[in-house]
Every structure is written in C-alpha cells, then in structure tokens.
PDB file of C-alpha atoms in Angstrom:
ATOM      1  CA  UNK A   8     146.745  99.934  67.697  1.00 73.00           C
ATOM      2  CA  UNK A   9     146.560  97.992  70.854  1.00 85.00           C
ATOM      3  CA  UNK A  10     147.091  94.625  68.757  1.00 89.00           C
ATOM      4  CA  UNK A  11     150.825  95.877  67.799  1.00 90.00           C
ATOM      5  CA  UNK A  12     151.509  98.063  71.000  1.00 89.00           C
ATOM      6  CA  UNK A  13     154.413  97.639  72.886  1.00 87.00           C
ATOM      7  CA  UNK A  14     158.175  97.129  72.273  1.00 91.00           C
ATOM      8  CA  UNK A  15     158.303  93.709  70.610  1.00 96.00           C
ATOM      9  CA  UNK A  16     155.292  92.813  68.666  1.00 96.00           C
ATOM     10  CA  UNK A  17     156.345  95.258  65.430  1.00 94.00           C
ATOM     11  CA  UNK A  18     159.691  93.686  65.856  1.00 94.00           C
ATOM     12  CA  UNK A  19     158.299  90.070  66.299  1.00 96.00           C
ATOM     13  CA  UNK A  20     155.647  90.767  63.309  1.00 96.00           C
ATOM     14  CA  UNK A  21     158.815  92.154  61.074  1.00 95.00           C
ATOM     15  CA  UNK A  22     160.572  89.052  61.302  1.00 95.00           C
ATOM     16  CA  UNK A  23     157.686  86.948  60.683  1.00 96.00           C
ATOM     17  CA  UNK A  24     156.590  88.998  57.286  1.00 94.00           C
ATOM     18  CA  UNK A  25     160.428  88.780  56.308  1.00 92.00           C
ATOM     19  CA  UNK A  26     160.136  84.830  56.737  1.00 87.00           C
ATOM     20  CA  UNK A  27     163.590  84.536  58.112  1.00 72.00           C
ATOM     21  CA  UNK A  28     162.343  83.394  61.838  1.00 76.00           C
ATOM     22  CA  UNK A  29     159.411  81.322  62.560  1.00 90.00           C
ATOM     23  CA  UNK A  30     160.215  79.260  65.177  1.00 92.00           C
ATOM     24  CA  UNK A  31     160.550  80.557  68.686  1.00 94.00           C
ATOM     25  CA  UNK A  32     164.265  79.575  68.814  1.00 93.00           C
ATOM     26  CA  UNK A  33     165.092  81.630  65.338  1.00 94.00           C
ATOM     27  CA  UNK A  34     162.852  84.400  66.930  1.00 96.00           C
ATOM     28  CA  UNK A  35     164.912  84.315  69.872  1.00 96.00           C
ATOM     29  CA  UNK A  36     168.134  84.588  68.140  1.00 95.00           C
ATOM     30  CA  UNK A  37     166.740  87.262  65.601  1.00 95.00           C
ATOM     31  CA  UNK A  38     165.804  89.447  68.516  1.00 95.00           C
ATOM     32  CA  UNK A  39     168.842  89.088  71.042  1.00 94.00           C
ATOM     33  CA  UNK A  40     167.524  91.912  73.516  1.00 96.00           C
ATOM     34  CA  UNK A  41     164.292  90.504  74.231  1.00 96.00           C
ATOM     35  CA  UNK A  42     163.935  87.934  76.825  1.00 97.00           C
ATOM     36  CA  UNK A  43     162.685  84.552  76.187  1.00 96.00           C
ATOM     37  CA  UNK A  44     159.626  84.978  78.629  1.00 98.00           C
ATOM     38  CA  UNK A  45     158.735  88.219  77.147  1.00 98.00           C
ATOM     39  CA  UNK A  46     158.914  86.504  73.632  1.00 98.00           C
ATOM     40  CA  UNK A  47     156.854  84.022  74.736  1.00 97.00           C
ATOM     41  CA  UNK A  48     154.300  86.669  76.408  1.00 97.00           C
ATOM     42  CA  UNK A  49     154.028  88.584  73.000  1.00 97.00           C
ATOM     43  CA  UNK A  50     153.825  85.617  71.065  1.00 97.00           C
ATOM     44  CA  UNK A  51     150.845  84.500  73.172  1.00 97.00           C
ATOM     45  CA  UNK A  52     148.919  88.040  73.144  1.00 97.00           C
ATOM     46  CA  UNK A  53     149.601  87.754  69.100  1.00 97.00           C
ATOM     47  CA  UNK A  54     148.230  84.526  68.916  1.00 97.00           C
ATOM     48  CA  UNK A  55     145.215  85.593  71.321  1.00 97.00           C
ATOM     49  CA  UNK A  56     144.440  88.505  69.240  1.00 97.00           C
ATOM     50  CA  UNK A  57     144.456  86.376  65.958  1.00 97.00           C
ATOM     51  CA  UNK A  58     147.643  87.951  64.416  1.00 97.00           C
ATOM     52  CA  UNK A  59     149.540  84.775  64.309  1.00 97.00           C
ATOM     53  CA  UNK A  60     148.779  81.158  64.659  1.00 96.00           C
ATOM     54  CA  UNK A  61     151.224  78.188  65.863  1.00 94.00           C
ATOM     55  CA  UNK A  62     151.370  75.251  63.761  1.00 90.00           C
ATOM     56  CA  UNK A  63     153.523  72.034  63.638  1.00 83.00           C
ATOM     57  CA  UNK A  64     156.703  72.305  61.442  1.00 77.00           C
ATOM     58  CA  UNK A  65     157.008  70.555  58.299  1.00 76.00           C
ATOM     59  CA  UNK A  66     160.567  69.446  59.153  1.00 76.00           C
ATOM     60  CA  UNK A  67     160.005  68.275  62.720  1.00 74.00           C
ATOM     61  CA  UNK A  68     156.384  67.760  64.339  1.00 74.00           C
ATOM     62  CA  UNK A  69     157.938  68.224  67.488  1.00 79.00           C
ATOM     63  CA  UNK A  70     158.777  71.620  66.523  1.00 84.00           C
ATOM     64  CA  UNK A  71     156.147  74.666  66.620  1.00 89.00           C
ATOM     65  CA  UNK A  72     156.298  77.480  64.030  1.00 92.00           C
ATOM     66  CA  UNK A  73     154.617  80.647  63.947  1.00 95.00           C
ATOM     67  CA  UNK A  74     152.731  81.837  61.125  1.00 94.00           C
ATOM     68  CA  UNK A  75     150.523  84.790  59.964  1.00 96.00           C
ATOM     69  CA  UNK A  76     146.884  84.433  59.921  1.00 96.00           C
ATOM     70  CA  UNK A  77     145.042  85.931  57.073  1.00 97.00           C
ATOM     71  CA  UNK A  78     144.310  88.937  59.671  1.00 97.00           C
ATOM     72  CA  UNK A  79     147.634  89.210  60.385  1.00 96.00           C
ATOM     73  CA  UNK A  80     148.802  89.379  56.804  1.00 96.00           C
ATOM     74  CA  UNK A  81     146.632  92.556  56.812  1.00 96.00           C
ATOM     75  CA  UNK A  82     149.206  94.251  58.684  1.00 96.00           C
ATOM     76  CA  UNK A  83     151.880  94.164  55.912  1.00 94.00           C
ATOM     77  CA  UNK A  84     151.576  97.617  54.964  1.00 94.00           C
ATOM     78  CA  UNK A  85     151.615  99.093  58.758  1.00 94.00           C
ATOM     79  CA  UNK A  86     154.811  96.971  59.486  1.00 93.00           C
ATOM     80  CA  UNK A  87     156.220  98.002  56.109  1.00 93.00           C
ATOM     81  CA  UNK A  88     155.805 101.403  56.911  1.00 95.00           C
ATOM     82  CA  UNK A  89     157.284 101.107  60.269  1.00 92.00           C
ATOM     83  CA  UNK A  90     160.546  99.694  58.892  1.00 90.00           C
ATOM     84  CA  UNK A  91     160.740 102.216  56.157  1.00 93.00           C
ATOM     85  CA  UNK A  92     160.554 105.001  58.826  1.00 94.00           C
ATOM     86  CA  UNK A  93     163.032 103.195  61.102  1.00 90.00           C
ATOM     87  CA  UNK A  94     165.395 103.169  58.339  1.00 90.00           C
ATOM     88  CA  UNK A  95     164.840 106.667  57.350  1.00 92.00           C
ATOM     89  CA  UNK A  96     165.290 107.813  60.767  1.00 88.00           C
ATOM     90  CA  UNK A  97     168.283 105.624  61.660  1.00 87.00           C
ATOM     91  CA  UNK A  98     169.866 107.298  58.458  1.00 86.00           C
ATOM     92  CA  UNK A  99     169.034 110.629  59.770  1.00 82.00           C
ATOM     93  CA  UNK A 100     170.676 109.980  63.133  1.00 80.00           C
ATOM     94  CA  UNK A 101     173.796 108.866  61.623  1.00 79.00           C
ATOM     95  CA  UNK A 102     174.161 112.007  59.701  1.00 81.00           C
ATOM     96  CA  UNK A 103     173.832 113.931  62.948  1.00 77.00           C
ATOM     97  CA  UNK A 104     176.659 112.172  64.273  1.00 68.00           C
TER      98      UNK A 104
END
C-alpha cells in the first residue's frame, strides 16, 4: 500500500490509466490542485517504485511522457475500485445535501 499511499499518487495513476494525461504539463492541468513541485515528487516516487517509467514522446523528442510499467498496470483493479468507490461516495454525499 505504501506504493500508492498519499494524496496524489492514486489521482496521478487514475489519469495515466485513462490515457488522458501522460506528459507533466497535461497531468499538471488535469490535477489543478496539486503544485508542480508535489507532482514532480510524486512522479519521481512512482518511477523509483517501478510503477511508471519516463520515455521520450513520439511527437517531440524534447518532451517526456510517463507510462505505466507492467508492474504499474497490475494496479488497474485497485485504481478502478477506488474510482468506483469515490463515485458512489460523491453520489451519496450529493443526496445528503
């Protein structure tokens, strides 16, 4: 659990699994409440833990993309379950208001 512990790692992984954000700048825009420094730290930790890897972009060699490693891809059921729970929790909270 330590690998995905913390406020931002599961959010980062969710966006990587969705495929909608793979570059630092797109992740930064997709998660507006995280600071650039914290995003960089979390990405570095995920890379150090072997969950993600950096690779050169196909579009522009100067750009780096973050991709899930085979080990990182094994977290798909966990992230999907967390997203489903979050959606159910948000729906429940909306009903209470």
